């Protein structure tokens, strides 16, 4: 029972954090208000961007995980408090008129039903991934990485497959700090790494994915509530019925604990969503969303580095050919810069040029 309570509390905390980072990004960078769904998705990527910036220096300085846990807990709490204060202040200024008007609207029964369908589909998706369980050999690496970090109070200095201290940092994996955050949550709440990685984050990623799908539903069916509901159901069926070892469905349904699941499902869909918005109408806010998505994706999974660079490169070539303007190459280059830096670090590491020793 204690574990179930902890799971509920951690899930709530995650979405408070994502909303806070998303709301802060909207107000400080985009200078505009956005609805809760896209704010949570934006905050998901922004959260891991900021976490990577904070975690990497601690890792290379070979500080204890508990020290990073304290610093990140304080920083995250400050972000949440500041964003909550900003939101309360905004509501007071508006007098909550929008909320009152929304509550007075009368809706037809079928309209209410179709508006509820996206939530029902998301709930079914969460139930499915929570019940279906599978084991893959690489879970030894990812879950083991979190376990060694928690129980040895270290950050990416131990090979999770052998339990031995590394001679050099594995730059292919350690620059993506997704699982370091898992270790911090385990330390703060005292939950087992298996619960954090294979239960909590499975639900978190599934919710974020459905929020991304809903952005497509609104984009494609702007004036049709029924169309949005049907699109959400169709998206779920596509994942259920196209499962193979070569599609993202296998990761999002059975290997959701891996960063590759975020890369293949959430990141790929968000990049395409940003491209569609830029194709329809170029806006500074969409470029900012694309930038934080690209960087956040690389901060979550090293596999996303190649996807981000390739996707942005193709989009730049298409737009340059379509509009004859080289500025698309500049903007796409800026968006892919964090992933490009991480790729260079990995290449230099493989060539033996950049080796960061681990003290023993």
PDB file of N, CA and C in Angstrom, residues 82-168:
ATOM      1  N   UNK A  82       7.840  29.661  -7.977  1.00  0.00           N
ATOM      2  CA  UNK A  82       7.816  30.886  -8.792  1.00  0.00           C
ATOM      3  C   UNK A  82       6.705  30.816  -9.836  1.00  0.00           C
ATOM      4  N   UNK A  83       6.579  29.665 -10.504  1.00  0.00           N
ATOM      5  CA  UNK A  83       5.548  29.524 -11.540  1.00  0.00           C
ATOM      6  C   UNK A  83       4.148  29.544 -10.930  1.00  0.00           C
ATOM      7  N   UNK A  84       3.995  28.946  -9.754  1.00  0.00           N
ATOM      8  CA  UNK A  84       2.698  28.989  -9.076  1.00  0.00           C
ATOM      9  C   UNK A  84       2.338  30.420  -8.710  1.00  0.00           C
ATOM     10  N   UNK A  85       3.318  31.168  -8.227  1.00  0.00           N
ATOM     11  CA  UNK A  85       3.084  32.582  -7.881  1.00  0.00           C
ATOM     12  C   UNK A  85       2.707  33.375  -9.130  1.00  0.00           C
ATOM     13  N   UNK A  86       3.405  33.124 -10.254  1.00  0.00           N
ATOM     14  CA  UNK A  86       3.100  33.821 -11.505  1.00  0.00           C
ATOM     15  C   UNK A  86       1.681  33.498 -11.972  1.00  0.00           C
ATOM     16  N   UNK A  87       1.272  32.236 -11.826  1.00  0.00           N
ATOM     17  CA  UNK A  87      -0.055  31.833 -12.270  1.00  0.00           C
ATOM     18  C   UNK A  87      -1.142  32.454 -11.398  1.00  0.00           C
ATOM     19  N   UNK A  88      -0.935  32.454 -10.092  1.00  0.00           N
ATOM     20  CA  UNK A  88      -1.908  33.058  -9.180  1.00  0.00           C
ATOM     21  C   UNK A  88      -2.051  34.544  -9.472  1.00  0.00           C
ATOM     22  N   UNK A  89      -0.934  35.178  -9.697  1.00  0.00           N
ATOM     23  CA  UNK A  89      -0.963  36.610 -10.012  1.00  0.00           C
ATOM     24  C   UNK A  89      -1.709  36.870 -11.317  1.00  0.00           C
ATOM     25  N   UNK A  90      -1.501  36.003 -12.306  1.00  0.00           N
ATOM     26  CA  UNK A  90      -2.189  36.149 -13.589  1.00  0.00           C
ATOM     27  C   UNK A  90      -3.693  35.967 -13.430  1.00  0.00           C
ATOM     28  N   UNK A  91      -4.094  34.964 -12.637  1.00  0.00           N
ATOM     29  CA  UNK A  91      -5.521  34.716 -12.419  1.00  0.00           C
ATOM     30  C   UNK A  91      -6.184  35.878 -11.704  1.00  0.00           C
ATOM     31  N   UNK A  92      -5.489  36.466 -10.770  1.00  0.00           N
ATOM     32  CA  UNK A  92      -6.050  37.620 -10.062  1.00  0.00           C
ATOM     33  C   UNK A  92      -6.237  38.799 -10.995  1.00  0.00           C
ATOM     34  N   UNK A  93      -5.303  38.985 -11.908  1.00  0.00           N
ATOM     35  CA  UNK A  93      -5.403  40.109 -12.843  1.00  0.00           C
ATOM     36  C   UNK A  93      -6.558  39.914 -13.818  1.00  0.00           C
ATOM     37  N   UNK A  94      -6.782  38.682 -14.226  1.00  0.00           N
ATOM     38  CA  UNK A  94      -7.862  38.395 -15.176  1.00  0.00           C
ATOM     39  C   UNK A  94      -9.209  38.255 -14.489  1.00  0.00           C
ATOM     40  N   UNK A  95      -9.209  38.111 -13.173  1.00  0.00           N
ATOM     41  CA  UNK A  95     -10.453  37.944 -12.443  1.00  0.00           C
ATOM     42  C   UNK A  95     -11.126  36.613 -12.723  1.00  0.00           C
ATOM     43  N   UNK A  96     -10.352  35.680 -13.319  1.00  0.00           N
ATOM     44  CA  UNK A  96     -10.858  34.346 -13.639  1.00  0.00           C
ATOM     45  C   UNK A  96     -12.120  34.387 -14.506  1.00  0.00           C
ATOM     46  N   UNK A  97     -12.191  35.405 -15.352  1.00  0.00           N
ATOM     47  CA  UNK A  97     -13.376  35.558 -16.205  1.00  0.00           C
ATOM     48  C   UNK A  97     -13.493  34.422 -17.209  1.00  0.00           C
ATOM     49  N   UNK A  98     -12.358  33.963 -17.733  1.00  0.00           N
ATOM     50  CA  UNK A  98     -12.400  32.900 -18.727  1.00  0.00           C
ATOM     51  C   UNK A  98     -12.953  31.618 -18.125  1.00  0.00           C
ATOM     52  N   UNK A  99     -12.547  31.301 -16.900  1.00  0.00           N
ATOM     53  CA  UNK A  99     -13.032  30.087 -16.244  1.00  0.00           C
ATOM     54  C   UNK A  99     -14.529  30.139 -15.999  1.00  0.00           C
ATOM     55  N   UNK A 100     -15.047  31.317 -15.625  1.00  0.00           N
ATOM     56  CA  UNK A 100     -16.480  31.457 -15.390  1.00  0.00           C
ATOM     57  C   UNK A 100     -17.263  31.291 -16.673  1.00  0.00           C
ATOM     58  N   UNK A 101     -16.762  31.872 -17.755  1.00  0.00           N
ATOM     59  CA  UNK A 101     -17.459  31.754 -19.028  1.00  0.00           C
ATOM     60  C   UNK A 101     -17.487  30.312 -19.511  1.00  0.00           C
ATOM     61  N   UNK A 102     -16.368  29.594 -19.281  1.00  0.00           N
ATOM     62  CA  UNK A 102     -16.305  28.214 -19.706  1.00  0.00           C
ATOM     63  C   UNK A 102     -17.319  27.356 -18.963  1.00  0.00           C
ATOM     64  N   UNK A 103     -17.491  27.652 -17.682  1.00  0.00           N
ATOM     65  CA  UNK A 103     -18.416  26.856 -16.878  1.00  0.00           C
ATOM     66  C   UNK A 103     -19.873  27.087 -17.236  1.00  0.00           C
ATOM     67  N   UNK A 104     -20.181  28.201 -17.874  1.00  0.00           N
ATOM     68  CA  UNK A 104     -21.572  28.512 -18.213  1.00  0.00           C
ATOM     69  C   UNK A 104     -22.003  27.957 -19.565  1.00  0.00           C
ATOM     70  N   UNK A 105     -21.065  27.373 -20.311  1.00  0.00           N
ATOM     71  CA  UNK A 105     -21.419  26.848 -21.618  1.00  0.00           C
ATOM     72  C   UNK A 105     -22.247  25.577 -21.489  1.00  0.00           C
ATOM     73  N   UNK A 106     -23.285  25.476 -22.322  1.00  0.00           N
ATOM     74  CA  UNK A 106     -24.107  24.269 -22.346  1.00  0.00           C
ATOM     75  C   UNK A 106     -23.634  23.370 -23.480  1.00  0.00           C
ATOM     76  N   UNK A 107     -23.491  22.089 -23.195  1.00  0.00           N
ATOM     77  CA  UNK A 107     -23.005  21.148 -24.190  1.00  0.00           C
ATOM     78  C   UNK A 107     -24.026  20.041 -24.396  1.00  0.00           C
ATOM     79  N   UNK A 108     -24.118  19.578 -25.635  1.00  0.00           N
ATOM     80  CA  UNK A 108     -24.989  18.457 -25.956  1.00  0.00           C
ATOM     81  C   UNK A 108     -24.373  17.159 -25.430  1.00  0.00           C
ATOM     82  N   UNK A 109     -25.215  16.143 -25.142  1.00  0.00           N
ATOM     83  CA  UNK A 109     -24.685  14.871 -24.613  1.00  0.00           C
ATOM     84  C   UNK A 109     -23.611  14.246 -25.487  1.00  0.00           C
ATOM     85  N   UNK A 110     -23.814  14.236 -26.834  1.00  0.00           N
ATOM     86  CA  UNK A 110     -22.815  13.641 -27.707  1.00  0.00           C
ATOM     87  C   UNK A 110     -21.532  14.464 -27.719  1.00  0.00           C
ATOM     88  N   UNK A 111     -21.673  15.757 -27.569  1.00  0.00           N
ATOM     89  CA  UNK A 111     -20.495  16.622 -27.504  1.00  0.00           C
ATOM     90  C   UNK A 111     -19.673  16.293 -26.268  1.00  0.00           C
ATOM     91  N   UNK A 112     -20.354  16.088 -25.146  1.00  0.00           N
ATOM     92  CA  UNK A 112     -19.670  15.711 -23.908  1.00  0.00           C
ATOM     93  C   UNK A 112     -18.976  14.362 -24.082  1.00  0.00           C
ATOM     94  N   UNK A 113     -19.669  13.422 -24.748  1.00  0.00           N
ATOM     95  CA  UNK A 113     -19.095  12.092 -24.955  1.00  0.00           C
ATOM     96  C   UNK A 113     -17.806  12.172 -25.771  1.00  0.00           C
ATOM     97  N   UNK A 114     -17.847  12.879 -26.913  1.00  0.00           N
ATOM     98  CA  UNK A 114     -16.671  12.931 -27.765  1.00  0.00           C
ATOM     99  C   UNK A 114     -15.527  13.700 -27.110  1.00  0.00           C
ATOM    100  N   UNK A 115     -15.855  14.642 -26.251  1.00  0.00           N
ATOM    101  CA  UNK A 115     -14.794  15.340 -25.517  1.00  0.00           C
ATOM    102  C   UNK A 115     -14.158  14.429 -24.474  1.00  0.00           C
ATOM    103  N   UNK A 116     -14.920  13.456 -24.004  1.00  0.00           N
ATOM    104  CA  UNK A 116     -14.390  12.524 -23.005  1.00  0.00           C
ATOM    105  C   UNK A 116     -13.591  11.392 -23.647  1.00  0.00           C
ATOM    106  N   UNK A 117     -13.791  11.149 -24.946  1.00  0.00           N
ATOM    107  CA  UNK A 117     -13.120  10.031 -25.611  1.00  0.00           C
ATOM    108  C   UNK A 117     -11.598  10.102 -25.514  1.00  0.00           C
ATOM    109  N   UNK A 118     -10.953  11.253 -25.758  1.00  0.00           N
ATOM    110  CA  UNK A 118      -9.491  11.290 -25.623  1.00  0.00           C
ATOM    111  C   UNK A 118      -9.002  10.866 -24.240  1.00  0.00           C
ATOM    112  N   UNK A 119      -9.728  11.247 -23.193  1.00  0.00           N
ATOM    113  CA  UNK A 119      -9.340  10.845 -21.836  1.00  0.00           C
ATOM    114  C   UNK A 119      -9.531   9.342 -21.649  1.00  0.00           C
ATOM    115  N   UNK A 120     -10.617   8.794 -22.204  1.00  0.00           N
ATOM    116  CA  UNK A 120     -10.869   7.361 -22.086  1.00  0.00           C
ATOM    117  C   UNK A 120      -9.820   6.554 -22.847  1.00  0.00           C
ATOM    118  N   UNK A 121      -9.435   7.038 -24.025  1.00  0.00           N
ATOM    119  CA  UNK A 121      -8.402   6.352 -24.807  1.00  0.00           C
ATOM    120  C   UNK A 121      -7.069   6.376 -24.071  1.00  0.00           C
ATOM    121  N   UNK A 122      -6.727   7.535 -23.511  1.00  0.00           N
ATOM    122  CA  UNK A 122      -5.472   7.643 -22.749  1.00  0.00           C
ATOM    123  C   UNK A 122      -5.494   6.707 -21.544  1.00  0.00           C
ATOM    124  N   UNK A 123      -6.643   6.623 -20.865  1.00  0.00           N
ATOM    125  CA  UNK A 123      -6.771   5.728 -19.712  1.00  0.00           C
ATOM    126  C   UNK A 123      -6.603   4.272 -20.137  1.00  0.00           C
ATOM    127  N   UNK A 124      -7.187   3.905 -21.287  1.00  0.00           N
ATOM    128  CA  UNK A 124      -7.042   2.540 -21.795  1.00  0.00           C
ATOM    129  C   UNK A 124      -5.588   2.240 -22.143  1.00  0.00           C
ATOM    130  N   UNK A 125      -4.925   3.220 -22.718  1.00  0.00           N
ATOM    131  CA  UNK A 125      -3.510   3.062 -23.063  1.00  0.00           C
ATOM    132  C   UNK A 125      -2.663   2.858 -21.808  1.00  0.00           C
ATOM    133  N   UNK A 126      -2.918   3.666 -20.778  1.00  0.00           N
ATOM    134  CA  UNK A 126      -2.184   3.535 -19.516  1.00  0.00           C
ATOM    135  C   UNK A 126      -2.444   2.181 -18.881  1.00  0.00           C
ATOM    136  N   UNK A 127      -3.710   1.743 -18.905  1.00  0.00           N
ATOM    137  CA  UNK A 127      -4.060   0.436 -18.337  1.00  0.00           C
ATOM    138  C   UNK A 127      -3.337  -0.689 -19.071  1.00  0.00           C
ATOM    139  N   UNK A 128      -3.261  -0.579 -20.383  1.00  0.00           N
ATOM    140  CA  UNK A 128      -2.618  -1.620 -21.180  1.00  0.00           C
ATOM    141  C   UNK A 128      -1.136  -1.735 -20.839  1.00  0.00           C
ATOM    142  N   UNK A 129      -0.425  -0.602 -20.863  1.00  0.00           N
ATOM    143  CA  UNK A 129       1.030  -0.658 -20.606  1.00  0.00           C
ATOM    144  C   UNK A 129       1.329  -1.012 -19.158  1.00  0.00           C
ATOM    145  N   UNK A 130       0.367  -0.772 -18.260  1.00  0.00           N
ATOM    146  CA  UNK A 130       0.581  -1.103 -16.861  1.00  0.00           C
ATOM    147  C   UNK A 130       0.389  -2.594 -16.596  1.00  0.00           C
ATOM    148  N   UNK A 131      -0.469  -3.229 -17.391  1.00  0.00           N
ATOM    149  CA  UNK A 131      -0.763  -4.656 -17.182  1.00  0.00           C
ATOM    150  C   UNK A 131       0.222  -5.550 -17.939  1.00  0.00           C
ATOM    151  N   UNK A 132       0.462  -5.201 -19.204  1.00  0.00           N
ATOM    152  CA  UNK A 132       1.340  -6.032 -20.038  1.00  0.00           C
ATOM    153  C   UNK A 132       2.780  -5.841 -19.592  1.00  0.00           C
ATOM    154  N   UNK A 133       3.458  -6.932 -19.314  1.00  0.00           N
ATOM    155  CA  UNK A 133       4.822  -6.862 -18.809  1.00  0.00           C
ATOM    156  C   UNK A 133       5.731  -7.705 -19.695  1.00  0.00           C
ATOM    157  N   UNK A 134       6.915  -7.213 -19.972  1.00  0.00           N
ATOM    158  CA  UNK A 134       7.865  -7.952 -20.802  1.00  0.00           C
ATOM    159  C   UNK A 134       9.275  -7.709 -20.291  1.00  0.00           C
ATOM    160  N   UNK A 135      10.170  -8.623 -20.589  1.00  0.00           N
ATOM    161  CA  UNK A 135      11.556  -8.514 -20.184  1.00  0.00           C
ATOM    162  C   UNK A 135      12.454  -8.514 -21.417  1.00  0.00           C
ATOM    163  N   UNK A 136      13.355  -7.572 -21.473  1.00  0.00           N
ATOM    164  CA  UNK A 136      14.355  -7.524 -22.528  1.00  0.00           C
ATOM    165  C   UNK A 136      15.733  -7.453 -21.885  1.00  0.00           C
ATOM    166  N   UNK A 137      16.712  -7.984 -22.567  1.00  0.00           N
ATOM    167  CA  UNK A 137      18.046  -8.059 -21.980  1.00  0.00           C
ATOM    168  C   UNK A 137      18.612  -6.671 -21.658  1.00  0.00           C
ATOM    169  N   UNK A 138      18.257  -5.665 -22.475  1.00  0.00           N
ATOM    170  CA  UNK A 138      18.846  -4.350 -22.230  1.00  0.00           C
ATOM    171  C   UNK A 138      18.246  -3.651 -21.014  1.00  0.00           C
ATOM    172  N   UNK A 139      17.171  -4.244 -20.439  1.00  0.00           N
ATOM    173  CA  UNK A 139      16.675  -3.695 -19.166  1.00  0.00           C
ATOM    174  C   UNK A 139      17.736  -3.830 -18.088  1.00  0.00           C
ATOM    175  N   UNK A 140      18.609  -4.826 -18.228  1.00  0.00           N
ATOM    176  CA  UNK A 140      19.709  -4.995 -17.289  1.00  0.00           C
ATOM    177  C   UNK A 140      20.575  -3.751 -17.246  1.00  0.00           C
ATOM    178  N   UNK A 141      20.761  -3.144 -18.417  1.00  0.00           N
ATOM    179  CA  UNK A 141      21.594  -1.941 -18.476  1.00  0.00           C
ATOM    180  C   UNK A 141      20.873  -0.736 -17.893  1.00  0.00           C
ATOM    181  N   UNK A 142      19.661  -0.484 -18.381  1.00  0.00           N
ATOM    182  CA  UNK A 142      18.976   0.751 -18.008  1.00  0.00           C
ATOM    183  C   UNK A 142      18.510   0.742 -16.550  1.00  0.00           C
ATOM    184  N   UNK A 143      17.873  -0.333 -16.135  1.00  0.00           N
ATOM    185  CA  UNK A 143      17.441  -0.424 -14.743  1.00  0.00           C
ATOM    186  C   UNK A 143      18.653  -0.584 -13.831  1.00  0.00           C
ATOM    187  N   UNK A 144      19.648  -1.340 -14.310  1.00  0.00           N
ATOM    188  CA  UNK A 144      20.867  -1.502 -13.521  1.00  0.00           C
ATOM    189  C   UNK A 144      21.609  -0.200 -13.323  1.00  0.00           C
ATOM    190  N   UNK A 145      21.583   0.652 -14.321  1.00  0.00           N
ATOM    191  CA  UNK A 145      22.242   1.957 -14.208  1.00  0.00           C
ATOM    192  C   UNK A 145      21.622   2.778 -13.081  1.00  0.00           C
ATOM    193  N   UNK A 146      20.283   2.775 -13.014  1.00  0.00           N
ATOM    194  CA  UNK A 146      19.587   3.491 -11.943  1.00  0.00           C
ATOM    195  C   UNK A 146      19.897   2.850 -10.588  1.00  0.00           C
ATOM    196  N   UNK A 147      19.890   1.522 -10.542  1.00  0.00           N
ATOM    197  CA  UNK A 147      20.120   0.809  -9.285  1.00  0.00           C
ATOM    198  C   UNK A 147      21.507   1.087  -8.720  1.00  0.00           C
ATOM    199  N   UNK A 148      22.530   0.996  -9.554  1.00  0.00           N
ATOM    200  CA  UNK A 148      23.890   1.263  -9.075  1.00  0.00           C
ATOM    201  C   UNK A 148      24.052   2.717  -8.636  1.00  0.00           C
ATOM    202  N   UNK A 149      23.408   3.632  -9.363  1.00  0.00           N
ATOM    203  CA  UNK A 149      23.487   5.040  -8.971  1.00  0.00           C
ATOM    204  C   UNK A 149      22.890   5.256  -7.585  1.00  0.00           C
ATOM    205  N   UNK A 150      21.743   4.614  -7.328  1.00  0.00           N
ATOM    206  CA  UNK A 150      21.055   4.783  -6.047  1.00  0.00           C
ATOM    207  C   UNK A 150      21.834   4.141  -4.908  1.00  0.00           C
ATOM    208  N   UNK A 151      22.258   2.904  -5.111  1.00  0.00           N
ATOM    209  CA  UNK A 151      22.825   2.128  -3.999  1.00  0.00           C
ATOM    210  C   UNK A 151      24.317   2.359  -3.790  1.00  0.00           C
ATOM    211  N   UNK A 152      24.995   3.000  -4.754  1.00  0.00           N
ATOM    212  CA  UNK A 152      26.401   3.366  -4.548  1.00  0.00           C
ATOM    213  C   UNK A 152      26.580   4.873  -4.441  1.00  0.00           C
ATOM    214  N   UNK A 153      25.461   5.625  -4.547  1.00  0.00           N
ATOM    215  CA  UNK A 153      25.494   7.082  -4.443  1.00  0.00           C
ATOM    216  C   UNK A 153      26.488   7.687  -5.431  1.00  0.00           C
ATOM    217  N   UNK A 154      26.404   7.244  -6.680  1.00  0.00           N
ATOM    218  CA  UNK A 154      27.323   7.705  -7.720  1.00  0.00           C
ATOM    219  C   UNK A 154      26.524   8.098  -8.952  1.00  0.00           C
ATOM    220  N   UNK A 155      27.223   8.707  -9.934  1.00  0.00           N
ATOM    221  CA  UNK A 155      26.560   9.146 -11.158  1.00  0.00           C
ATOM    222  C   UNK A 155      27.331   8.632 -12.360  1.00  0.00           C
ATOM    223  N   UNK A 156      26.824   7.575 -12.979  1.00  0.00           N
ATOM    224  CA  UNK A 156      27.369   7.029 -14.234  1.00  0.00           C
ATOM    225  C   UNK A 156      28.839   6.644 -14.161  1.00  0.00           C
ATOM    226  N   UNK A 157      29.307   6.184 -13.020  1.00  0.00           N
ATOM    227  CA  UNK A 157      30.703   5.763 -12.901  1.00  0.00           C
ATOM    228  C   UNK A 157      30.852   4.248 -12.850  1.00  0.00           C
ATOM    229  N   UNK A 158      29.740   3.512 -12.854  1.00  0.00           N
ATOM    230  CA  UNK A 158      29.776   2.055 -12.742  1.00  0.00           C
ATOM    231  C   UNK A 158      29.126   1.422 -13.966  1.00  0.00           C
ATOM    232  N   UNK A 159      29.757   0.396 -14.488  1.00  0.00           N
ATOM    233  CA  UNK A 159      29.194  -0.366 -15.599  1.00  0.00           C
ATOM    234  C   UNK A 159      28.050  -1.219 -15.063  1.00  0.00           C
ATOM    235  N   UNK A 160      26.806  -0.937 -15.447  1.00  0.00           N
ATOM    236  CA  UNK A 160      25.670  -1.680 -14.874  1.00  0.00           C
ATOM    237  C   UNK A 160      25.606  -3.141 -15.295  1.00  0.00           C
ATOM    238  N   UNK A 161      26.360  -3.520 -16.330  1.00  0.00           N
ATOM    239  CA  UNK A 161      26.358  -4.911 -16.778  1.00  0.00           C
ATOM    240  C   UNK A 161      27.333  -5.777 -15.986  1.00  0.00           C
ATOM    241  N   UNK A 162      28.386  -5.167 -15.449  1.00  0.00           N
ATOM    242  CA  UNK A 162      29.405  -5.935 -14.729  1.00  0.00           C
ATOM    243  C   UNK A 162      29.533  -5.540 -13.265  1.00  0.00           C
ATOM    244  N   UNK A 163      29.076  -4.343 -12.919  1.00  0.00           N
ATOM    245  CA  UNK A 163      29.208  -3.870 -11.544  1.00  0.00           C
ATOM    246  C   UNK A 163      30.576  -3.330 -11.218  1.00  0.00           C
ATOM    247  N   UNK A 164      31.441  -3.179 -12.217  1.00  0.00           N
ATOM    248  CA  UNK A 164      32.788  -2.655 -11.997  1.00  0.00           C
ATOM    249  C   UNK A 164      32.839  -1.162 -12.300  1.00  0.00           C
ATOM    250  N   UNK A 165      33.775  -0.472 -11.654  1.00  0.00           N
ATOM    251  CA  UNK A 165      33.946   0.962 -11.900  1.00  0.00           C
ATOM    252  C   UNK A 165      34.563   1.167 -13.275  1.00  0.00           C
ATOM    253  N   UNK A 166      34.007   2.075 -14.043  1.00  0.00           N
ATOM    254  CA  UNK A 166      34.501   2.357 -15.385  1.00  0.00           C
ATOM    255  C   UNK A 166      35.867   3.034 -15.328  1.00  0.00           C
ATOM    256  N   UNK A 167      36.671   2.808 -16.366  1.00  0.00           N
ATOM    257  CA  UNK A 167      37.942   3.524 -16.487  1.00  0.00           C
ATOM    258  C   UNK A 167      37.706   4.945 -17.002  1.00  0.00           C
ATOM    259  N   UNK A 168      36.750   5.054 -17.924  1.00  0.00           N
ATOM    260  CA  UNK A 168      36.397   6.357 -18.503  1.00  0.00           C
ATOM    261  C   UNK A 168      34.878   6.456 -18.593  1.00  0.00           C
TER     262      UNK A 168
END
